[in-house]
Amino acid sequence: MEEETLVYQQDEVHTIPTSLEELSVAGRLRIIERRHSAYIEWRCSDDESNPDNDWAVVNKSAVTFTHHNSSGSVEISTPRRHVRPISVELADLGSYKLTIEGSLVLIQRDGSTHPALQFPGKDAEYFVEVLSRYVAIKRSEKDSTLFLLRDKKTARIDDQLSALGLVSHASRGSRVRKLHGSSSSDSNRSRGSPQHTSSSQVELHSAVVPWTTAAPQRVMGFISNFRRDPYTTTLTTLSKFYDIVLSEDDWAEGFVSERGGDDLNPFASLSGLDNLEPGFQVVTLKGKLVERPRVERLPPLTQLEYSQHCDVDGGVRDPQLLKRRIFKGGIHPSLRSELWCYLLGYYDWSSSSAQREVRRNERLVEYQKLKLQWSTMTADQELRNSGFRERKSLIEKDVNRTDRSHPFYEGDDNPNVQLLHNILMSYVMFNFDLGYVQGMSDLLAPILYVTQNECAAFWCFVGYIDIVHRNFDMDQSGMKEQLLGLQHLIAVIDPEFMSYLESSESANLYFCFRWLLVRFKRELSYSDTLRLWEVLWSQEPCKNFHLLVAAAILDHERNTIMENKFEFTEILKHINDTSQRLNLEELLCSAEAIYEQLVASSDVPAAVLTLLGLPLKPSSQDGEADVSVGELASEKCVSTDEETSPLESSRIISAGPSSSRGKKENFVLYRRCDHNDDDDFLSEEDTSGDSCGGAGDNNASVVPRGDTSATDGAPRGLVGTVTSILGSAVRHIAGEDASIDLLSPISAALHNEGLFEDAIGQQYL
Amino acid sequence: MSTGSGRKKALLKVIILGNSGVGKTSLMNQFVNRKFSNQYKATIGADFLTKEVMVDDRLVTMQIWDTAGQERFQSLGVAFYRGADCCVLVYDVTSPDSFKALDSWRDEFLIQASPRDADNFPFVVLGNKVDLENRTVSSKRAQQWCQNKSDVPYFETSAKEAINIELAFQTIARNALAQDQDLDLVNEFPDQIKLTDDKQNKQDSCAC
Ligand SMILES: Nc1nc2c(ncn2[C@@H]2O[C@H](COP(=O)(O)OP(=O)(O)OP(=O)(O)O)[C@@H](O)[C@H]2O)c(=O)[nH]1
Ligand SMILES: [Mg+2]
């Protein structure tokens, strides 16, 4: 055994349940010195197994277990032992969240985020004191519960440097981020915190080295990305370029003086650039959004209240009013099995009890027919039907791993698992083209659990798939559209965060994929999933409310993500790890508040209004009928420019003078708007949609100012080089000159004063 | 009193690929957490687990990526291939289809990850679920395939019974580390960049 020194120990540190179903588990928190490192460890008190320290890194949140009785109305919990222990080497700990209530969340540098722990007596003071012997702790300015950790040596050098005034704080900060926050995953290995590179070196110096040696990879990476997706790669690179430019303190000042006494706020154009988003329309808000209102939610709809909504025949008098009520508070569990049938279109709202009886009987006959179709298929027939075989085998695999920890589906030979299978197989016969796609079993399981009836569950499932079928498009276009819609939203709600995501190659929001595919089911406890879904099915207060829920989660995590300087990999990990730890009621409040905020604000871009199915406001309707985000922006961007657009039909994506360490050259990036791609709003019932990536079909060109031909001659300076490369790149996309050799400006640059290394060092590529 | 700042840990990125249901998630969890559970869910999106291991006296961190196996979701998975140091191809010994799919998983990986030296990029093949009775893909057939792909290491595993997991992942770690060090070497001599290097992998990935 290795030798250990125990430096801190606290018993009765509990896990914090995030839902009613979960039970708090007590454990022991310790700080231990082992060899040359210190570790924070937490272990469940009654976890006598695993005495060895094999849990190198613990990745998942504590598993929660629940017991429901079969009616689903009462939920009792039993604690399970073997809640995952936590063990984090201090050098790997990037930050922690600590509230005044004494709840602690450990967040690692790689994004791994541990379940919240509760200190007894709400007192974490001594823990923090011991911790501060090892690391420098700094409270976040944006989030008072977030504490960022740095290696002590690094922190000291940092402080000395800034005391000397050699490096200005702002630009230094941004440089460090650039240097350490590698973006493409191929540089993962050299990633790490400052203290990992070399303790004997001044941080700035030591940090430069890896980037220079990583140069070849970065070049190759850029080129291969470019081949794969020229449009995005080009613009991502450009946007990073802006990021650097914007982070230069002197630039903003220079810009102000350059522009002289113009009446425009110099920062108006800055915010325009900040909003650069994928798809690369600039969303320039003329005015800020109004403040987000406080929103209250109601308790769930009860039987008594529901009966007041019904007429004598048992029909619902005012479905809209009832749906609004369901949106505000959800449905009491005892009412769910009935009301879900309405929400999912199995029953008509206006139907009387008698009519519903008829409907049930008709639908039962139909369901049984479908069931016969697959259950009577002979082995021989199957042999000749590969489409059927594939779907069948997927279903068999998936039902066996769907919610098996939930009591309703638990255990070997659970008959409810067979019911899931039957319903999904029948759905294959009902809609053979869509068939079965992974994720569907996740959507079905809660429905069967609530309805407790095979036939009703089938028809409710049909109704649910009608709503979300675009999630299962063969080419994933429905998912891509939703992610794009979410980007639009974030860009409006939180431009700063969007531009952060942009600069860390995360603007694609892939880490939200799972949220959207199964409507947050994997992120929430069972009872919260049921609650969220009925809220979403109410179709109140607008279209695509689920995207507002996603935006609310991101809003909740944005400070943690930005202050930890997380990039794509770390964000994904952090987001995955917040699963099962969301507070649904809080999220629903913020999602609704964001909705109210957007409704009350003028100047919300048309794309976002359309996304939510809100009426276009007069202010956004002036001009042509075809109002798009980019056009709103272009007025502003053009006016920040001394020259007017050389291309009549151009829409400016972004524009601005740029500078980099004294080498100045201005450029403007245009995209033609002869092809309208801003109207890709999401319609849940909509059938169209061959918007598949669309990387290649955007016409764009980079035009260096005062030199319309980017490849002619040799533009000097770093900016010139990058502009020239990107210029050819974009022309290439635009198909203007298919013969252009993309590599030549790059290789030329390589022989040119090491400029390319420069570009790499600065992470332009 | 040190936080271990002088030490440099290598980070090895490993991608596990294979058809849906072959046991990728189970293998990863068996290796990292030493547990098998029939409560794992079908993977949606992507996730990774990390584990520190010793490779020949060197402490390395393995970052093991697990993505969804269903074809439809592959356009998402490819976003995570980049920068991999080793690719693990998994098939299910009771499913010939999953074995046949190895070729396309390998090809897709090479196209999307575009490693510098595609011919020598380390792959490891795992034939999983050997604990089951109804085996339909013979060892010989699998070994043959691996030989044809310039001697890819092959292991027969069971995530359920924890058969060969340690051994397989040791090899994965060792080969990934070798790949990682190769890259470091190359990077010390930037002159060696050949811009045309990845031309053979050129392919348009847009599915339109
Ligand atoms: N008997 C046996 N079953 C296994 C083994 N490994 C996995 N399974 C089972 O096979 C099924 C699929 O396993 P997963 O690990 O979820 O498969 P996957 O490759 O991650 O699948 P996707 O996430 O859909 O891509 C589960 O029901 C597992 O319990 C094994 O070694 N032996
Ligand atoms: Mg999986």
PDB file of C-alpha atoms and ligand atoms in Angstrom, chain A residues 401 438, chain B residues 19-21 23-26 40-44 66-69, ligand 2:
ATOM      1  CA  ARG A 401     -32.209  -1.701 -21.666  1.00  0.00           C
ATOM      2  CA  GLN A 438     -33.289   4.399 -31.042  1.00  0.00           C
TER       3      GLN A 438
ATOM      4  CA  ASN B  19     -23.059  -1.643 -34.161  1.00  0.00           C
ATOM      5  CA  SER B  20     -25.753  -0.855 -31.673  1.00  0.00           C
ATOM      6  CA  GLY B  21     -25.971  -3.477 -28.965  1.00  0.00           C
ATOM      7  CA  GLY B  23     -21.659  -4.014 -25.887  1.00  0.00           C
ATOM      8  CA  LYS B  24     -19.574  -0.849 -26.236  1.00  0.00           C
ATOM      9  CA  THR B  25     -21.036   0.844 -23.176  1.00  0.00           C
ATOM     10  CA  SER B  26     -20.810  -2.359 -21.186  1.00  0.00           C
ATOM     11  CA  TYR B  40     -27.269   0.461 -18.984  1.00  0.00           C
ATOM     12  CA  LYS B  41     -29.285   2.320 -21.557  1.00  0.00           C
ATOM     13  CA  ALA B  42     -28.822   2.542 -25.278  1.00  0.00           C
ATOM     14  CA  THR B  43     -26.337   5.332 -25.848  1.00  0.00           C
ATOM     15  CA  ILE B  44     -27.704   8.579 -27.186  1.00  0.00           C
ATOM     16  CA  ASP B  66     -18.581   5.831 -26.284  1.00  0.00           C
ATOM     17  CA  THR B  67     -20.985   6.823 -29.025  1.00  0.00           C
ATOM     18  CA  ALA B  68     -24.301   5.508 -30.285  1.00  0.00           C
ATOM     19  CA  GLY B  69     -24.089   2.562 -32.625  1.00  0.00           C
TER      20      GLY B  69
HETATM   21 MG    MG C   2     -23.869   2.215 -25.755  1.00  0.00          MG
END
